[in-house]
Amino acid sequence: MSATDTSAASSGVDHGAARLPDPPFTAEHEELRGSIRRWVDAELKPHVQAWEDAEWVPSSVFRRAGELGFLGLAYPTEFGGQGGGPIHEAVLQQELARSGSAGLAAALGAPITIATPPILKFGTPEQRERWVPPVLTGEKVAALAITEPGTGSDVAGVQTTATKVDGGFVVNGEKCYITGGVRADHLVAAVKTSEEGGHGGISFLVIERPPAPEGAEDDPAALGADRGDGITARPLQKLGWHASDTALISLQDVFVPEDHLLGELNGAFKLIMSNFAWERISMALGAVAGMDAVLETTKSYVAERRAFGRRIADFQGTRWALAEMGTKAEACRALTFEALRKHELGVVTPMEVAQVKLMTQRAMVEVADGCLQLHGGAGYMKEYGVERALRDARLGPIGGGTDEIMKDVIGRLMGV
Ligand SMILES: Cc1cc2nc3c(=O)[nH]c(=O)nc-3n(C[C@H](O)[C@H](O)[C@H](O)COP(=O)(O)OP(=O)(O)OC[C@H]3O[C@@H](n4cnc5c(N)ncnc54)[C@H](O)[C@@H]3O)c2cc1C
């Protein structure tokens, strides 16, 4: 990375005074932040609305992110990564969130944050060599496919079957709400590999799609069609995250070679659980950056907008509203950065992860809603981006484990 100008970038919100990097971020991370922020400002932000409207991010954006080295920040150099760690990837997640499109952040982030880590952590040397480097260059896209029409929170309830046959498995079932599922070149899929299924009966398979038809890389209908592999994927319409493709995937008699089994047969449950920590901390990082962005927009708006002969900012009620939201954002930042610090040291607990996910995702919804309110009718209009912030935020308390599941985890670990 060759960033030098870090003056406009900081891991925290701009309080109008120079702010030192918040631990665990260091000057080196802030330098990286500067270069990612410049890329986001110059090459992503100007296109966000078009990509939201198209419900698609062009494949060239993935390759550009790969070319700049941003997809491999936390990955070892032997696989084409930058050799950094989670704090480097955290910078990327924060800066993508500042683009104002959580869908864009999810589209670019999911392949490296949730889909490829199981391959890196649990794959054989051959599997890593095959499926990690092309995702880091942006040439290939990976998706994590666990949720099904019949099961989401109860991840052990996966019903997609993988039946053992000579040389591999035959997979049948459906996966839904899969981020990047239409575009994906391979799916890291949870499948039932025993009669009874459940905690000790599901496995991870890497299900590879044949190459996309010529000229189809940005054509969701062509990408989602059956390529003779028994897989079809179609994009689902949704409240927010418009720039991210969220797929319903059908798998019919899909043959998967046996060397595509990831980890141990019937051993996927613990791999899925171990993947959740980073997914949830990443979501918290996105929410903290998202709150900063929408608060900054709102501070500017209330300083300009006038009512009853005064700036909206001059009403005490406005100050109080912003003060409460800013304080909430700071509390979330503290909890999130602490979880990030502990995650890097390998000492974060499932309870801390659940707490940080629970607190930040709901706070993001509340802050986006409060900021929309301070915009009045303008907040309801697309052009200010605040309505998008609220729509996008609503996924937070659902995806990656719902609020209720987080509370369940916390309660149990509290010994209740
Ligand atoms: C935009 C988007 C992107 C997604 N991306 C992916 C992806 O890339 N890969 C993937 O595998 N999945 C993905 N998901 C799925 C997501 O992880 C699930 O939607 C989520 O885990 C909830 O599962 P569910 O939708 O089946 O809800 P359900 O499990 O049906 O829950 C419905 C309600 O019941 C509540 N509930 C369930 N169990 C309990 C309980 N024990 N106690 C109290 N309340 C309970 C829930 O909290 C919720 O309020 C995505 C979802 C969305 C919306």
Short mmCIF file of C-alpha atoms and ligand atoms in Angstrom, two decimals:
data_model
loop_
_atom_site.label_atom_id
_atom_site.label_comp_id
_atom_site.label_asym_id
_atom_site.label_seq_id
_atom_site.Cartn_x
_atom_site.Cartn_y
_atom_site.Cartn_z
CA MET A 1 0.00 0.00 0.00
CA SER A 2 1.36 3.38 -0.88
CA ALA A 3 -0.78 5.81 1.05
CA THR A 4 0.82 8.91 2.50
CA ASP A 5 -1.98 11.41 3.07
CA THR A 6 -3.87 10.32 6.15
CA SER A 7 -5.12 13.73 7.15
CA ALA A 8 -8.71 13.05 6.16
CA ALA A 9 -8.86 9.59 7.60
CA SER A 10 -9.30 8.33 11.12
CA SER A 11 -10.72 5.25 12.75
CA GLY A 12 -13.10 7.44 14.74
CA VAL A 13 -15.70 10.08 14.02
CA ASP A 14 -14.46 13.57 13.16
CA HIS A 15 -14.94 15.70 16.26
CA GLY A 16 -13.46 18.72 14.60
CA ALA A 17 -10.07 18.17 16.23
CA ALA A 18 -7.13 15.97 15.32
CA ARG A 19 -7.70 12.55 16.78
CA LEU A 20 -5.11 9.90 17.35
CA PRO A 21 -5.93 6.46 15.99
CA ASP A 22 -8.17 4.52 18.36
CA PRO A 23 -6.46 1.36 19.61
CA PRO A 24 -6.11 -1.25 18.23
CA PHE A 25 -5.53 0.84 15.09
CA THR A 26 -2.03 2.19 14.66
CA ALA A 27 -0.46 4.75 12.36
CA GLU A 28 0.18 1.95 9.86
CA HIS A 29 -3.51 1.06 9.78
CA GLU A 30 -4.39 4.72 9.38
CA GLU A 31 -2.07 4.91 6.39
CA LEU A 32 -3.91 1.96 4.87
CA ARG A 33 -7.18 3.68 5.72
CA GLY A 34 -6.08 6.71 3.73
CA SER A 35 -5.50 4.67 0.59
CA ILE A 36 -8.73 2.69 0.91
CA ARG A 37 -10.68 5.87 1.57
CA ARG A 38 -9.30 7.49 -1.55
CA TRP A 39 -10.32 4.46 -3.61
CA VAL A 40 -13.81 4.43 -2.07
CA ASP A 41 -14.27 8.17 -2.66
CA ALA A 42 -12.94 8.17 -6.21
CA GLU A 43 -14.02 4.82 -7.62
CA LEU A 44 -16.95 3.54 -5.58
CA LYS A 45 -19.00 6.40 -4.13
CA PRO A 46 -19.76 8.05 -7.48
CA HIS A 47 -21.35 4.79 -8.71
CA VAL A 48 -23.16 3.67 -5.58
CA GLN A 49 -26.62 4.84 -6.63
CA ALA A 50 -26.28 3.24 -10.08
CA TRP A 51 -25.22 -0.06 -8.53
CA GLU A 52 -28.03 0.14 -5.99
CA ASP A 53 -30.52 0.74 -8.80
CA ALA A 54 -29.05 -2.08 -10.91
CA GLU A 55 -28.96 -4.34 -7.82
CA TRP A 56 -25.54 -5.41 -9.04
CA VAL A 57 -21.90 -4.41 -8.59
CA PRO A 58 -19.88 -4.91 -11.81
CA SER A 59 -17.34 -7.76 -11.69
CA SER A 60 -14.62 -5.30 -12.64
CA VAL A 61 -14.99 -3.72 -9.17
CA PHE A 62 -14.01 -7.02 -7.54
CA ARG A 63 -10.97 -7.30 -9.79
CA ARG A 64 -9.99 -3.70 -9.07
CA ALA A 65 -10.25 -4.34 -5.32
CA GLY A 66 -8.08 -7.42 -5.85
CA GLU A 67 -5.57 -5.52 -7.94
CA LEU A 68 -5.20 -2.93 -5.18
CA GLY A 69 -4.57 -5.73 -2.68
CA PHE A 70 -7.62 -4.86 -0.59
CA LEU A 71 -9.24 -8.30 -0.75
CA GLY A 72 -6.21 -10.06 0.69
CA LEU A 73 -5.30 -7.74 3.55
CA ALA A 74 -5.68 -10.41 6.23
CA TYR A 75 -4.50 -13.35 4.13
CA PRO A 76 -1.01 -14.90 4.02
CA THR A 77 1.29 -13.79 1.23
CA GLU A 78 1.71 -17.40 0.04
CA PHE A 79 -1.88 -17.24 -1.24
CA GLY A 80 -1.50 -13.79 -2.76
CA GLY A 81 -2.59 -11.91 0.35
CA GLN A 82 -0.94 -8.93 1.99
CA GLY A 83 0.09 -10.83 5.12
CA GLY A 84 -1.81 -8.57 7.52
CA GLY A 85 -4.38 -9.49 10.13
CA PRO A 86 -7.96 -8.82 11.15
CA ILE A 87 -7.26 -5.19 12.01
CA HIS A 88 -6.21 -4.52 8.42
CA GLU A 89 -9.40 -6.13 7.16
CA ALA A 90 -11.33 -4.14 9.77
CA VAL A 91 -10.08 -0.95 8.13
CA LEU A 92 -11.46 -2.16 4.80
CA GLN A 93 -14.81 -2.99 6.34
CA GLN A 94 -15.10 0.41 8.00
CA GLU A 95 -14.19 2.25 4.85
CA LEU A 96 -16.55 0.20 2.66
CA ALA A 97 -19.34 1.01 5.11
CA ARG A 98 -18.54 4.69 4.68
CA SER A 99 -19.47 4.31 1.00
CA GLY A 100 -23.07 4.62 2.23
CA SER A 101 -24.07 1.29 0.69
CA ALA A 102 -24.03 -1.69 3.02
CA GLY A 103 -24.96 -3.76 -0.03
CA LEU A 104 -21.74 -2.80 -1.76
CA ALA A 105 -19.79 -3.53 1.43
CA ALA A 106 -21.48 -6.93 1.71
CA ALA A 107 -20.93 -7.81 -1.94
CA LEU A 108 -17.20 -7.12 -1.76
CA GLY A 109 -16.76 -8.24 1.84
CA ALA A 110 -18.65 -11.55 2.08
CA PRO A 111 -16.29 -13.59 -0.14
CA ILE A 112 -13.27 -12.72 2.03
CA THR A 113 -14.93 -12.30 5.42
CA ILE A 114 -17.28 -15.27 5.64
CA ALA A 115 -16.89 -17.57 2.62
CA THR A 116 -13.12 -18.03 2.26
CA PRO A 117 -11.95 -18.17 5.92
CA PRO A 118 -13.25 -21.75 6.35
CA ILE A 119 -11.13 -22.80 3.34
CA LEU A 120 -8.08 -20.99 4.69
CA LYS A 121 -8.53 -22.41 8.19
CA PHE A 122 -9.74 -25.92 7.50
CA GLY A 123 -8.81 -26.66 3.89
CA THR A 124 -6.07 -29.01 2.71
CA PRO A 125 -3.03 -27.38 1.05
CA GLU A 126 -4.52 -28.25 -2.36
CA GLN A 127 -7.91 -26.76 -1.46
CA ARG A 128 -6.33 -23.53 -0.23
CA GLU A 129 -4.19 -23.26 -3.32
CA ARG A 130 -7.19 -23.79 -5.55
CA TRP A 131 -9.83 -21.58 -3.93
CA VAL A 132 -8.09 -18.84 -1.95
CA PRO A 133 -5.85 -16.94 -4.45
CA PRO A 134 -8.50 -16.34 -7.16
CA VAL A 135 -10.86 -14.80 -4.59
CA LEU A 136 -8.13 -12.43 -3.39
CA THR A 137 -7.48 -11.21 -6.95
CA GLY A 138 -11.22 -10.73 -7.47
CA GLU A 139 -11.18 -13.13 -10.41
CA LYS A 140 -13.49 -15.51 -8.56
CA VAL A 141 -16.23 -14.93 -6.03
CA ALA A 142 -17.08 -17.27 -3.15
CA ALA A 143 -20.32 -17.44 -1.19
CA LEU A 144 -21.14 -19.06 2.14
CA ALA A 145 -24.30 -21.14 1.79
CA ILE A 146 -25.79 -22.28 5.07
CA THR A 147 -29.32 -20.86 5.31
CA GLU A 148 -32.19 -22.74 3.67
CA PRO A 149 -35.88 -22.01 3.18
CA GLY A 150 -36.63 -24.29 6.14
CA THR A 151 -33.82 -23.34 8.50
CA GLY A 152 -31.78 -20.27 9.39
CA SER A 153 -31.21 -19.60 13.09
CA ASP A 154 -31.06 -23.34 13.68
CA VAL A 155 -28.01 -23.93 11.52
CA ALA A 156 -27.80 -27.59 12.49
CA GLY A 157 -31.21 -28.08 10.90
CA VAL A 158 -29.77 -28.03 7.36
CA GLN A 159 -31.78 -30.37 5.12
CA THR A 160 -29.80 -30.19 1.84
CA THR A 161 -28.52 -33.71 1.41
CA ALA A 162 -25.16 -34.90 0.13
CA THR A 163 -25.38 -38.57 -0.63
CA LYS A 164 -22.15 -40.53 -0.92
CA VAL A 165 -21.58 -41.99 -4.37
CA ASP A 166 -18.53 -43.37 -6.12
CA GLY A 167 -15.88 -40.60 -6.14
CA GLY A 168 -17.93 -37.97 -4.38
CA PHE A 169 -21.36 -36.78 -3.31
CA VAL A 170 -24.65 -35.96 -4.99
CA VAL A 171 -26.22 -32.85 -3.52
CA ASN A 172 -29.93 -32.01 -3.50
CA GLY A 173 -31.66 -29.13 -1.78
CA GLU A 174 -32.11 -25.38 -1.63
CA LYS A 175 -30.12 -22.55 -0.10
CA CYS A 176 -31.61 -19.10 0.42
CA TYR A 177 -30.58 -15.53 1.22
CA ILE A 178 -27.05 -16.31 0.03
CA THR A 179 -24.92 -13.18 -0.35
CA GLY A 180 -23.24 -13.24 -3.75
CA GLY A 181 -25.00 -16.49 -4.59
CA VAL A 182 -25.87 -15.55 -8.17
CA ARG A 183 -22.36 -14.37 -8.98
CA ALA A 184 -20.53 -17.05 -6.99
CA ASP A 185 -18.02 -19.28 -8.74
CA HIS A 186 -18.05 -21.60 -5.76
CA LEU A 187 -20.24 -22.12 -2.73
CA VAL A 188 -18.96 -23.14 0.66
CA ALA A 189 -22.10 -25.07 1.50
CA ALA A 190 -23.35 -26.81 4.62
CA VAL A 191 -24.95 -30.14 3.71
CA LYS A 192 -26.44 -33.07 5.56
CA THR A 193 -24.13 -36.05 5.25
CA SER A 194 -25.78 -38.43 7.68
CA GLU A 195 -29.26 -39.84 8.04
CA GLU A 196 -29.99 -37.93 11.21
CA GLY A 197 -28.20 -34.64 10.33
CA GLY A 198 -27.95 -32.17 13.21
CA HIS A 199 -24.85 -31.08 15.10
CA GLY A 200 -22.87 -34.23 14.35
CA GLY A 201 -24.27 -34.90 10.89
CA ILE A 202 -23.51 -31.95 8.62
CA SER A 203 -20.44 -31.26 6.48
CA PHE A 204 -18.99 -28.44 4.42
CA LEU A 205 -18.60 -29.03 0.68
CA VAL A 206 -17.08 -26.60 -1.79
CA ILE A 207 -19.49 -26.67 -4.71
CA GLU A 208 -17.82 -25.29 -7.79
CA ARG A 209 -19.79 -23.94 -10.72
CA PRO A 210 -18.54 -24.43 -14.29
CA PRO A 211 -17.14 -21.23 -15.86
CA ALA A 212 -19.76 -18.58 -16.63
CA PRO A 213 -20.84 -18.35 -20.27
CA GLU A 214 -18.84 -15.92 -22.40
CA GLY A 215 -19.93 -12.31 -21.82
CA ALA A 216 -22.21 -13.24 -18.90
CA GLU A 217 -20.14 -12.00 -15.97
CA ASP A 218 -22.51 -9.11 -15.27
CA ASP A 219 -25.72 -10.71 -16.44
CA PRO A 220 -27.48 -12.16 -13.38
CA ALA A 221 -30.03 -14.12 -15.45
CA ALA A 222 -27.32 -15.83 -17.49
CA LEU A 223 -25.12 -16.39 -14.44
CA GLY A 224 -27.95 -17.90 -12.47
CA ALA A 225 -29.03 -20.34 -15.19
CA ASP A 226 -28.22 -24.03 -15.01
CA ARG A 227 -24.81 -24.57 -16.64
CA GLY A 228 -25.38 -28.29 -16.89
CA ASP A 229 -24.34 -28.62 -13.24
CA GLY A 230 -27.82 -28.85 -11.73
CA ILE A 231 -27.49 -25.45 -10.02
CA THR A 232 -29.77 -22.49 -10.57
CA ALA A 233 -29.59 -19.22 -8.66
CA ARG A 234 -31.95 -16.29 -8.74
CA PRO A 235 -31.67 -12.91 -7.06
CA LEU A 236 -34.22 -12.12 -4.34
CA GLN A 237 -35.77 -8.66 -3.99
CA LYS A 238 -35.30 -7.09 -0.59
CA LEU A 239 -35.74 -4.04 1.66
CA GLY A 240 -32.10 -2.95 1.67
CA TRP A 241 -28.62 -4.11 0.65
CA HIS A 242 -29.74 -3.50 -2.94
CA ALA A 243 -26.24 -3.55 -4.44
CA SER A 244 -25.63 -7.03 -3.06
CA ASP A 245 -27.06 -10.05 -4.83
CA THR A 246 -28.91 -12.26 -2.38
CA ALA A 247 -29.77 -15.58 -3.95
CA LEU A 248 -32.14 -18.46 -3.77
CA ILE A 249 -30.10 -21.42 -5.00
CA SER A 250 -31.50 -24.72 -6.14
CA LEU A 251 -29.23 -27.77 -6.19
CA GLN A 252 -30.51 -30.76 -8.13
CA ASP A 253 -28.41 -33.90 -8.39
CA VAL A 254 -25.22 -31.84 -8.25
CA PHE A 255 -22.13 -34.05 -8.33
CA VAL A 256 -19.37 -32.85 -6.01
CA PRO A 257 -16.00 -34.67 -6.06
CA GLU A 258 -14.92 -36.12 -2.71
CA ASP A 259 -11.82 -33.93 -2.50
CA HIS A 260 -14.19 -30.94 -2.21
CA LEU A 261 -15.09 -31.98 1.34
CA LEU A 262 -13.83 -29.27 3.66
CA GLY A 263 -12.68 -30.42 7.07
CA GLU A 264 -13.99 -33.67 8.50
CA LEU A 265 -17.04 -35.55 7.33
CA ASN A 266 -19.93 -34.60 9.64
CA GLY A 267 -17.71 -31.98 11.27
CA ALA A 268 -19.13 -28.75 9.81
CA PHE A 269 -21.06 -27.54 12.84
CA LYS A 270 -18.02 -26.44 14.78
CA LEU A 271 -16.52 -24.87 11.65
CA ILE A 272 -19.69 -22.84 11.15
CA MET A 273 -19.62 -21.69 14.76
CA SER A 274 -15.97 -20.68 14.56
CA ASN A 275 -16.75 -18.59 11.48
CA PHE A 276 -19.36 -16.54 13.32
CA ALA A 277 -16.94 -14.55 15.49
CA TRP A 278 -15.36 -12.66 12.63
CA GLU A 279 -18.64 -12.27 10.75
CA ARG A 280 -20.27 -10.68 13.79
CA ILE A 281 -17.34 -8.42 14.66
CA SER A 282 -17.22 -7.36 11.00
CA MET A 283 -20.88 -6.45 11.12
CA ALA A 284 -20.20 -4.40 14.24
CA LEU A 285 -17.37 -2.57 12.48
CA GLY A 286 -19.70 -1.82 9.58
CA ALA A 287 -22.35 -0.48 11.94
CA VAL A 288 -19.91 1.78 13.79
CA ALA A 289 -18.65 3.25 10.52
CA GLY A 290 -22.21 3.47 9.22
CA MET A 291 -23.29 5.43 12.31
CA ASP A 292 -20.37 7.82 11.86
CA ALA A 293 -21.28 8.40 8.22
CA VAL A 294 -24.97 9.04 8.79
CA LEU A 295 -24.24 11.29 11.79
CA GLU A 296 -21.79 13.34 9.73
CA THR A 297 -24.39 13.76 6.96
CA THR A 298 -26.99 14.77 9.53
CA LYS A 299 -24.72 17.27 11.31
CA SER A 300 -24.17 19.02 7.98
CA TYR A 301 -27.86 18.97 7.15
CA VAL A 302 -29.10 20.47 10.42
CA ALA A 303 -26.43 23.16 10.19
CA GLU A 304 -27.93 24.29 6.85
CA ARG A 305 -31.63 23.62 7.09
CA ARG A 306 -33.74 26.40 8.60
CA ALA A 307 -37.17 26.41 10.26
CA PHE A 308 -38.94 29.12 12.26
CA GLY A 309 -36.15 31.54 11.33
CA ARG A 310 -33.34 29.44 12.79
CA ARG A 311 -31.05 26.62 11.82
CA ILE A 312 -32.49 23.23 12.79
CA ALA A 313 -29.20 22.74 14.65
CA ASP A 314 -30.12 25.62 16.95
CA PHE A 315 -33.09 23.81 18.44
CA GLN A 316 -32.11 22.23 21.73
CA GLY A 317 -34.08 19.13 20.77
CA THR A 318 -31.82 18.65 17.75
CA ARG A 319 -28.68 18.91 19.86
CA TRP A 320 -30.06 16.45 22.36
CA ALA A 321 -31.01 13.99 19.65
CA LEU A 322 -27.54 14.20 18.10
CA ALA A 323 -25.89 14.00 21.51
CA GLU A 324 -27.74 10.81 22.36
CA MET A 325 -26.99 9.24 19.00
CA GLY A 326 -23.34 10.30 19.09
CA THR A 327 -22.98 8.83 22.57
CA LYS A 328 -24.56 5.58 21.44
CA ALA A 329 -22.14 5.43 18.50
CA GLU A 330 -19.17 6.03 20.82
CA ALA A 331 -20.28 3.26 23.20
CA CYS A 332 -20.61 0.91 20.24
CA ARG A 333 -17.19 1.94 18.98
CA ALA A 334 -15.58 1.19 22.34
CA LEU A 335 -17.19 -2.24 22.60
CA THR A 336 -16.41 -3.09 18.97
CA PHE A 337 -12.77 -2.02 19.05
CA GLU A 338 -12.29 -3.96 22.28
CA ALA A 339 -13.75 -7.08 20.66
CA LEU A 340 -11.54 -6.51 17.61
CA ARG A 341 -8.46 -6.15 19.81
CA LYS A 342 -9.30 -9.35 21.66
CA HIS A 343 -10.13 -11.17 18.43
CA GLU A 344 -6.70 -10.35 17.08
CA LEU A 345 -5.15 -11.75 20.25
CA GLY A 346 -7.36 -14.83 19.97
CA VAL A 347 -9.02 -14.23 23.33
CA VAL A 348 -12.44 -12.84 22.42
CA THR A 349 -15.26 -14.89 23.93
CA PRO A 350 -18.53 -15.94 22.24
CA MET A 351 -20.36 -13.81 24.82
CA GLU A 352 -18.40 -10.67 23.90
CA VAL A 353 -18.98 -11.32 20.21
CA ALA A 354 -22.72 -11.77 20.73
CA GLN A 355 -22.89 -8.64 22.89
CA VAL A 356 -21.09 -6.48 20.37
CA LYS A 357 -23.26 -7.77 17.51
CA LEU A 358 -26.47 -7.28 19.48
CA MET A 359 -25.63 -3.78 20.64
CA THR A 360 -24.25 -2.32 17.42
CA GLN A 361 -26.83 -3.64 14.96
CA ARG A 362 -29.80 -2.34 16.89
CA ALA A 363 -27.98 0.95 17.56
CA MET A 364 -27.37 1.39 13.83
CA VAL A 365 -31.10 1.04 13.14
CA GLU A 366 -31.92 3.58 15.88
CA VAL A 367 -29.29 6.06 14.75
CA ALA A 368 -30.29 5.82 11.08
CA ASP A 369 -33.92 6.32 12.07
CA GLY A 370 -33.08 9.29 14.30
CA CYS A 371 -31.00 10.88 11.55
CA LEU A 372 -33.76 10.36 9.01
CA GLN A 373 -36.14 12.12 11.40
CA LEU A 374 -33.83 15.13 11.65
CA HIS A 375 -33.91 15.40 7.85
CA GLY A 376 -37.71 15.65 7.81
CA GLY A 377 -39.17 14.87 4.37
CA ALA A 378 -35.73 15.09 2.81
CA GLY A 379 -34.72 12.07 4.85
CA TYR A 380 -37.39 10.04 3.13
CA MET A 381 -35.98 10.95 -0.28
CA LYS A 382 -33.29 8.91 -1.98
CA GLU A 383 -30.93 11.77 -2.71
CA TYR A 384 -29.62 12.18 0.85
CA GLY A 385 -28.80 8.50 1.32
CA VAL A 386 -30.33 8.47 4.81
CA GLU A 387 -33.28 6.33 3.77
CA ARG A 388 -30.77 3.82 2.37
CA ALA A 389 -28.88 3.85 5.67
CA LEU A 390 -32.08 2.93 7.50
CA ARG A 391 -33.12 0.24 5.00
CA ASP A 392 -29.64 -1.27 4.98
CA ALA A 393 -29.37 -1.15 8.76
CA ARG A 394 -32.47 -3.27 9.23
CA LEU A 395 -30.57 -6.36 8.10
CA GLY A 396 -28.19 -6.04 11.05
CA PRO A 397 -30.46 -7.46 13.75
CA ILE A 398 -31.28 -10.43 11.45
CA GLY A 399 -28.20 -11.48 9.46
CA GLY A 400 -25.30 -13.38 11.01
CA GLY A 401 -27.58 -14.52 13.84
CA THR A 402 -30.67 -12.60 14.96
CA ASP A 403 -30.96 -10.38 18.03
CA GLU A 404 -32.95 -13.12 19.72
CA ILE A 405 -30.22 -15.68 19.06
CA MET A 406 -27.59 -13.24 20.35
CA LYS A 407 -29.62 -12.75 23.54
CA ASP A 408 -30.01 -16.49 23.86
CA VAL A 409 -26.22 -16.96 23.59
CA ILE A 410 -25.53 -14.18 26.08
CA GLY A 411 -28.14 -15.42 28.52
CA ARG A 412 -26.86 -18.98 28.43
CA LEU A 413 -23.26 -17.86 28.88
CA MET A 414 -24.34 -15.70 31.79
CA GLY A 415 -25.44 -18.97 33.32
CA VAL A 416 -29.16 -18.18 33.06
C1 LIG B 1 -29.68 -9.91 3.10
C2 LIG B 1 -29.34 -11.22 3.75
C3 LIG B 1 -28.11 -11.81 3.48
C4 LIG B 1 -27.80 -13.06 4.01
N1 LIG B 1 -26.62 -13.67 3.66
C5 LIG B 1 -26.44 -14.98 4.01
C6 LIG B 1 -25.32 -15.72 3.49
O1 LIG B 1 -24.49 -15.20 2.75
N2 LIG B 1 -25.23 -17.04 3.81
C7 LIG B 1 -26.12 -17.67 4.62
O2 LIG B 1 -25.97 -18.86 4.86
N3 LIG B 1 -27.19 -16.98 5.15
C8 LIG B 1 -27.37 -15.66 4.85
N4 LIG B 1 -28.44 -14.97 5.36
C9 LIG B 1 -29.37 -15.65 6.25
C10 LIG B 1 -29.36 -15.16 7.68
O3 LIG B 1 -28.20 -15.59 8.34
C11 LIG B 1 -30.65 -15.65 8.34
O4 LIG B 1 -31.73 -14.95 7.74
C12 LIG B 1 -30.68 -15.47 9.83
O5 LIG B 1 -29.72 -16.29 10.47
C13 LIG B 1 -32.04 -15.79 10.43
O6 LIG B 1 -32.53 -17.01 9.97
P1 LIG B 1 -34.01 -17.09 9.34
O7 LIG B 1 -34.14 -16.02 8.33
O8 LIG B 1 -34.26 -18.47 8.91
O9 LIG B 1 -34.98 -16.73 10.54
P2 LIG B 1 -35.65 -17.79 11.53
O10 LIG B 1 -34.62 -18.67 12.11
O11 LIG B 1 -36.82 -18.40 10.85
O12 LIG B 1 -36.19 -16.81 12.68
C14 LIG B 1 -37.46 -16.14 12.61
C15 LIG B 1 -37.64 -15.42 13.95
O13 LIG B 1 -37.65 -16.39 15.02
C16 LIG B 1 -36.69 -16.01 15.98
N5 LIG B 1 -36.09 -17.20 16.62
C17 LIG B 1 -35.55 -18.28 15.99
N6 LIG B 1 -35.05 -19.11 16.91
C18 LIG B 1 -35.25 -18.54 18.12
C19 LIG B 1 -34.94 -18.92 19.46
N7 LIG B 1 -34.29 -20.04 19.75
N8 LIG B 1 -35.31 -18.07 20.45
C20 LIG B 1 -35.97 -16.92 20.19
N9 LIG B 1 -36.29 -16.52 18.95
C21 LIG B 1 -35.93 -17.32 17.93
C22 LIG B 1 -35.64 -15.23 15.22
O14 LIG B 1 -34.87 -14.42 16.07
C23 LIG B 1 -36.51 -14.44 14.26
O15 LIG B 1 -37.01 -13.31 14.91
C24 LIG B 1 -28.73 -13.70 4.88
C25 LIG B 1 -29.95 -13.08 5.19
C26 LIG B 1 -30.27 -11.87 4.61
C27 LIG B 1 -31.62 -11.26 4.94
#
